[in-house]
PDB file of C-alpha atoms in Angstrom:
ATOM      1  CA  UNK F   1     -11.974 -26.951  16.147  1.00  0.00           C
ATOM      2  CA  UNK F   2     -11.543 -23.399  14.862  1.00  0.00           C
ATOM      3  CA  UNK F   3     -11.291 -19.829  16.674  1.00  0.00           C
ATOM      4  CA  UNK F   4     -14.452 -17.045  16.023  1.00  0.00           C
ATOM      5  CA  UNK F   5     -13.340 -13.889  13.630  1.00  0.00           C
ATOM      6  CA  UNK F   6     -13.730 -11.683  16.250  1.00  0.00           C
ATOM      7  CA  UNK F   7     -11.679 -13.433  18.653  1.00  0.00           C
ATOM      8  CA  UNK F   8      -8.829 -14.334  16.362  1.00  0.00           C
ATOM      9  CA  UNK F   9      -5.519 -12.565  17.017  1.00  0.00           C
ATOM     10  CA  UNK F  10      -4.166 -10.029  14.855  1.00  0.00           C
ATOM     11  CA  UNK F  11      -1.791 -11.231  12.616  1.00  0.00           C
ATOM     12  CA  UNK F  12      -0.069  -8.784   9.363  1.00  0.00           C
ATOM     13  CA  UNK F  13       1.521 -10.955   7.079  1.00  0.00           C
ATOM     14  CA  UNK F  14       5.201  -9.568   5.719  1.00  0.00           C
ATOM     15  CA  UNK F  15       4.583  -7.296   2.340  1.00  0.00           C
ATOM     16  CA  UNK F  16       7.022  -6.287   0.038  1.00  0.00           C
ATOM     17  CA  UNK F  17       6.726  -2.929   1.200  1.00  0.00           C
ATOM     18  CA  UNK F  18      10.367  -0.792   0.017  1.00  0.00           C
ATOM     19  CA  UNK F  19       9.351   3.096   1.127  1.00  0.00           C
ATOM     20  CA  UNK F  20      13.093   4.065  -0.894  1.00  0.00           C
ATOM     21  CA  UNK F  21      11.743   2.228  -4.177  1.00  0.00           C
ATOM     22  CA  UNK F  22       8.857   4.121  -3.925  1.00  0.00           C
ATOM     23  CA  UNK F  23      10.473   7.056  -2.868  1.00  0.00           C
ATOM     24  CA  UNK F  24      12.338   7.351  -6.178  1.00  0.00           C
ATOM     25  CA  UNK F  25       9.365   6.319  -8.491  1.00  0.00           C
ATOM     26  CA  UNK F  26       7.098   9.460  -7.105  1.00  0.00           C
ATOM     27  CA  UNK F  27      10.200  11.733  -7.676  1.00  0.00           C
ATOM     28  CA  UNK F  28      10.655  10.449 -11.419  1.00  0.00           C
ATOM     29  CA  UNK F  29       6.863  10.401 -12.215  1.00  0.00           C
ATOM     30  CA  UNK F  30       6.978  14.124 -11.064  1.00  0.00           C
ATOM     31  CA  UNK F  31       9.196  15.018 -12.518  1.00  0.00           C
ATOM     32  CA  UNK F  32       7.802  13.517 -15.907  1.00  0.00           C
ATOM     33  CA  UNK F  33       3.949  15.339 -14.564  1.00  0.00           C
ATOM     34  CA  UNK F  34       5.941  18.939 -14.274  1.00  0.00           C
ATOM     35  CA  UNK F  35       7.121  18.413 -17.118  1.00  0.00           C
ATOM     36  CA  UNK F  36       3.557  17.147 -19.130  1.00  0.00           C
ATOM     37  CA  UNK F  37       2.129  19.651 -17.193  1.00  0.00           C
ATOM     38  CA  UNK F  38       4.679  22.895 -18.197  1.00  0.00           C
ATOM     39  CA  UNK F  39       4.245  22.004 -21.799  1.00  0.00           C
ATOM     40  CA  UNK F  40       0.697  22.917 -21.473  1.00  0.00           C
ATOM     41  CA  UNK F  41       1.811  25.904 -19.328  1.00  0.00           C
ATOM     42  CA  UNK F  42       0.091  24.240 -15.929  1.00  0.00           C
ATOM     43  CA  UNK F  43       3.445  23.411 -14.648  1.00  0.00           C
ATOM     44  CA  UNK F  44       1.985  23.669 -10.726  1.00  0.00           C
ATOM     45  CA  UNK F  45      -0.257  20.286 -11.086  1.00  0.00           C
ATOM     46  CA  UNK F  46       2.524  18.478 -11.360  1.00  0.00           C
ATOM     47  CA  UNK F  47       4.397  20.195  -8.152  1.00  0.00           C
ATOM     48  CA  UNK F  48       1.265  19.140  -6.399  1.00  0.00           C
ATOM     49  CA  UNK F  49       1.032  16.081  -7.535  1.00  0.00           C
ATOM     50  CA  UNK F  50       4.462  15.232  -6.711  1.00  0.00           C
ATOM     51  CA  UNK F  51       2.741  16.851  -3.035  1.00  0.00           C
ATOM     52  CA  UNK F  52       0.418  14.083  -3.311  1.00  0.00           C
ATOM     53  CA  UNK F  53       2.523  11.225  -3.575  1.00  0.00           C
ATOM     54  CA  UNK F  54       4.492  12.421  -0.961  1.00  0.00           C
ATOM     55  CA  UNK F  55       1.664  12.702   1.201  1.00  0.00           C
ATOM     56  CA  UNK F  56       0.524   8.705   0.093  1.00  0.00           C
ATOM     57  CA  UNK F  57       4.086   7.885   0.901  1.00  0.00           C
ATOM     58  CA  UNK F  58       4.139   9.741   4.267  1.00  0.00           C
ATOM     59  CA  UNK F  59       0.941   7.581   4.873  1.00  0.00           C
ATOM     60  CA  UNK F  60       2.185   4.175   3.712  1.00  0.00           C
ATOM     61  CA  UNK F  61       5.338   5.105   6.531  1.00  0.00           C
ATOM     62  CA  UNK F  62       2.638   5.899   9.017  1.00  0.00           C
ATOM     63  CA  UNK F  63       0.585   2.940   8.442  1.00  0.00           C
ATOM     64  CA  UNK F  64       4.237   1.075   9.209  1.00  0.00           C
ATOM     65  CA  UNK F  65       4.998   2.145  12.358  1.00  0.00           C
ATOM     66  CA  UNK F  66       1.362   1.838  13.632  1.00  0.00           C
ATOM     67  CA  UNK F  67       1.439  -1.767  12.928  1.00  0.00           C
ATOM     68  CA  UNK F  68       4.699  -2.247  14.567  1.00  0.00           C
ATOM     69  CA  UNK F  69       3.793  -0.338  17.743  1.00  0.00           C
ATOM     70  CA  UNK F  70       0.377  -2.097  17.690  1.00  0.00           C
ATOM     71  CA  UNK F  71       1.576  -5.478  16.970  1.00  0.00           C
ATOM     72  CA  UNK F  72       4.477  -5.270  19.494  1.00  0.00           C
ATOM     73  CA  UNK F  73       2.230  -5.435  22.505  1.00  0.00           C
ATOM     74  CA  UNK F  74       1.139  -8.257  23.897  1.00  0.00           C
ATOM     75  CA  UNK F  75      -2.328  -8.591  23.030  1.00  0.00           C
ATOM     76  CA  UNK F  76      -3.181  -6.688  19.605  1.00  0.00           C
ATOM     77  CA  UNK F  77      -6.955  -5.472  19.126  1.00  0.00           C
ATOM     78  CA  UNK F  78      -7.623  -4.888  15.786  1.00  0.00           C
ATOM     79  CA  UNK F  79     -10.131  -1.588  17.181  1.00  0.00           C
ATOM     80  CA  UNK F  80      -6.839   0.312  17.753  1.00  0.00           C
ATOM     81  CA  UNK F  81      -5.720  -0.414  14.599  1.00  0.00           C
ATOM     82  CA  UNK F  82      -8.983   0.452  12.939  1.00  0.00           C
ATOM     83  CA  UNK F  83      -9.039   4.221  15.197  1.00  0.00           C
ATOM     84  CA  UNK F  84      -5.573   4.341  14.369  1.00  0.00           C
ATOM     85  CA  UNK F  85      -6.308   3.930  10.626  1.00  0.00           C
ATOM     86  CA  UNK F  86      -9.526   6.182  10.592  1.00  0.00           C
ATOM     87  CA  UNK F  87      -7.825   8.778  12.090  1.00  0.00           C
ATOM     88  CA  UNK F  88      -4.133   8.496   9.843  1.00  0.00           C
ATOM     89  CA  UNK F  89      -7.145   8.357   6.442  1.00  0.00           C
ATOM     90  CA  UNK F  90      -8.992  11.602   7.588  1.00  0.00           C
ATOM     91  CA  UNK F  91      -6.106  13.882   8.281  1.00  0.00           C
ATOM     92  CA  UNK F  92      -4.083  12.742   5.472  1.00  0.00           C
ATOM     93  CA  UNK F  93      -7.501  13.517   3.326  1.00  0.00           C
ATOM     94  CA  UNK F  94      -8.360  16.617   5.364  1.00  0.00           C
ATOM     95  CA  UNK F  95      -4.504  17.509   4.327  1.00  0.00           C
ATOM     96  CA  UNK F  96      -5.105  16.567   0.737  1.00  0.00           C
ATOM     97  CA  UNK F  97      -8.654  18.251   0.160  1.00  0.00           C
ATOM     98  CA  UNK F  98      -7.722  22.265   1.942  1.00  0.00           C
ATOM     99  CA  UNK F  99      -4.535  21.849  -0.048  1.00  0.00           C
ATOM    100  CA  UNK F 100      -6.500  21.048  -3.207  1.00  0.00           C
ATOM    101  CA  UNK F 101      -9.560  23.938  -2.167  1.00  0.00           C
ATOM    102  CA  UNK F 102      -6.555  26.649  -1.222  1.00  0.00           C
ATOM    103  CA  UNK F 103      -5.132  26.514  -4.593  1.00  0.00           C
ATOM    104  CA  UNK F 104      -6.917  25.463  -6.946  1.00  0.00           C
ATOM    105  CA  UNK F 105      -7.804  24.457  -9.768  1.00  0.00           C
ATOM    106  CA  UNK F 106      -3.611  23.441  -9.251  1.00  0.00           C
ATOM    107  CA  UNK F 107      -4.389  21.874  -5.775  1.00  0.00           C
ATOM    108  CA  UNK F 108      -6.201  19.081  -7.412  1.00  0.00           C
ATOM    109  CA  UNK F 109      -2.822  17.319  -8.070  1.00  0.00           C
ATOM    110  CA  UNK F 110      -2.864  16.733  -4.846  1.00  0.00           C
ATOM    111  CA  UNK F 111      -5.727  14.539  -4.984  1.00  0.00           C
ATOM    112  CA  UNK F 112      -4.469  12.867  -8.102  1.00  0.00           C
ATOM    113  CA  UNK F 113      -1.017  12.079  -6.643  1.00  0.00           C
ATOM    114  CA  UNK F 114      -2.544  10.696  -3.565  1.00  0.00           C
ATOM    115  CA  UNK F 115      -4.830   8.337  -5.717  1.00  0.00           C
ATOM    116  CA  UNK F 116      -1.742   7.520  -8.025  1.00  0.00           C
ATOM    117  CA  UNK F 117       0.401   6.429  -5.133  1.00  0.00           C
ATOM    118  CA  UNK F 118      -2.461   4.011  -3.884  1.00  0.00           C
ATOM    119  CA  UNK F 119      -1.999   2.616  -7.463  1.00  0.00           C
ATOM    120  CA  UNK F 120       1.895   2.542  -6.946  1.00  0.00           C
ATOM    121  CA  UNK F 121       1.741   1.037  -3.774  1.00  0.00           C
ATOM    122  CA  UNK F 122      -0.720  -1.687  -5.003  1.00  0.00           C
ATOM    123  CA  UNK F 123       1.527  -2.951  -7.650  1.00  0.00           C
ATOM    124  CA  UNK F 124       4.651  -2.738  -6.068  1.00  0.00           C
ATOM    125  CA  UNK F 125       4.096  -4.869  -3.279  1.00  0.00           C
ATOM    126  CA  UNK F 126       1.750  -7.469  -5.549  1.00  0.00           C
ATOM    127  CA  UNK F 127       4.097  -7.564  -8.131  1.00  0.00           C
ATOM    128  CA  UNK F 128       6.205  -9.973  -6.693  1.00  0.00           C
ATOM    129  CA  UNK F 129       3.751 -11.944  -4.806  1.00  0.00           C
ATOM    130  CA  UNK F 130       2.577 -12.397  -8.212  1.00  0.00           C
ATOM    131  CA  UNK F 131       5.820 -12.896  -9.717  1.00  0.00           C
ATOM    132  CA  UNK F 132       7.055 -15.531  -6.562  1.00  0.00           C
ATOM    133  CA  UNK F 133       3.492 -17.788  -7.269  1.00  0.00           C
ATOM    134  CA  UNK F 134       4.457 -17.976 -10.669  1.00  0.00           C
ATOM    135  CA  UNK F 135       7.908 -19.242 -10.291  1.00  0.00           C
ATOM    136  CA  UNK F 136       6.922 -21.469  -7.764  1.00  0.00           C
ATOM    137  CA  UNK F 137       3.962 -23.031 -10.133  1.00  0.00           C
ATOM    138  CA  UNK F 138       6.141 -23.194 -13.085  1.00  0.00           C
ATOM    139  CA  UNK F 139       8.858 -25.486 -10.823  1.00  0.00           C
ATOM    140  CA  UNK F 140       8.630 -29.078 -12.403  1.00  0.00           C
ATOM    141  CA  UNK F 141       7.032 -32.032 -10.563  1.00  0.00           C
ATOM    142  CA  UNK F 142       4.466 -29.459  -8.581  1.00  0.00           C
ATOM    143  CA  UNK F 143       0.637 -29.002 -10.828  1.00  0.00           C
ATOM    144  CA  UNK F 144      -2.212 -27.818  -9.483  1.00  0.00           C
ATOM    145  CA  UNK F 145      -5.955 -28.931 -10.075  1.00  0.00           C
ATOM    146  CA  UNK F 146      -8.771 -26.659  -9.854  1.00  0.00           C
ATOM    147  CA  UNK F 147      -9.528 -27.291  -5.813  1.00  0.00           C
ATOM    148  CA  UNK F 148      -5.238 -26.095  -5.081  1.00  0.00           C
ATOM    149  CA  UNK F 149      -3.937 -29.379  -4.236  1.00  0.00           C
ATOM    150  CA  UNK F 150      -1.229 -30.190  -5.920  1.00  0.00           C
ATOM    151  CA  UNK F 151      -1.250 -33.352  -8.676  1.00  0.00           C
ATOM    152  CA  UNK F 152       2.090 -34.564  -7.946  1.00  0.00           C
ATOM    153  CA  UNK F 153       1.744 -35.836  -3.727  1.00  0.00           C
ATOM    154  CA  UNK F 154      -0.090 -38.398  -5.402  1.00  0.00           C
ATOM    155  CA  UNK F 155      -3.361 -37.805  -3.016  1.00  0.00           C
ATOM    156  CA  UNK F 156      -1.774 -36.303  -0.285  1.00  0.00           C
ATOM    157  CA  UNK F 157      -3.327 -32.427  -0.003  1.00  0.00           C
ATOM    158  CA  UNK F 158      -2.529 -29.312   1.847  1.00  0.00           C
ATOM    159  CA  UNK F 159      -4.090 -30.608   5.760  1.00  0.00           C
ATOM    160  CA  UNK F 160      -1.955 -33.303   6.088  1.00  0.00           C
ATOM    161  CA  UNK F 161       1.095 -31.422   6.992  1.00  0.00           C
TER     162      UNK F 161
END
């Protein structure tokens, strides 16, 4: 028997989140953006892009903190995670838009920085998983059919374990 989705416990997989690495990547991207923007006479666009990257990192750190605190409870609720996420994203977005409006047109770099950080975050967490999957499938004696079952397991399936 399976558990309906609404009754299932809240489970978060561990991800390869490395905030120090993301911070240094953000600093390098900010320096490059400031150099490129400075060559065109708009160095503040690069500065605001860096502010957006740092706001994105702050958001990611707050996500980790809220996930840790919510999953530490005996019965974590999906609704509390959803409310927390919505309020945090609203605050970060409003803050970014206020900065973009006050310091327009260069302040628009904050919005681009926030968007760029999301791309960085997805890439930095997905690439290690992708590499692990590639190395696992390249191991000798393990080939996978189109249905996801190992062909070298002599008829056994994943449900046998």
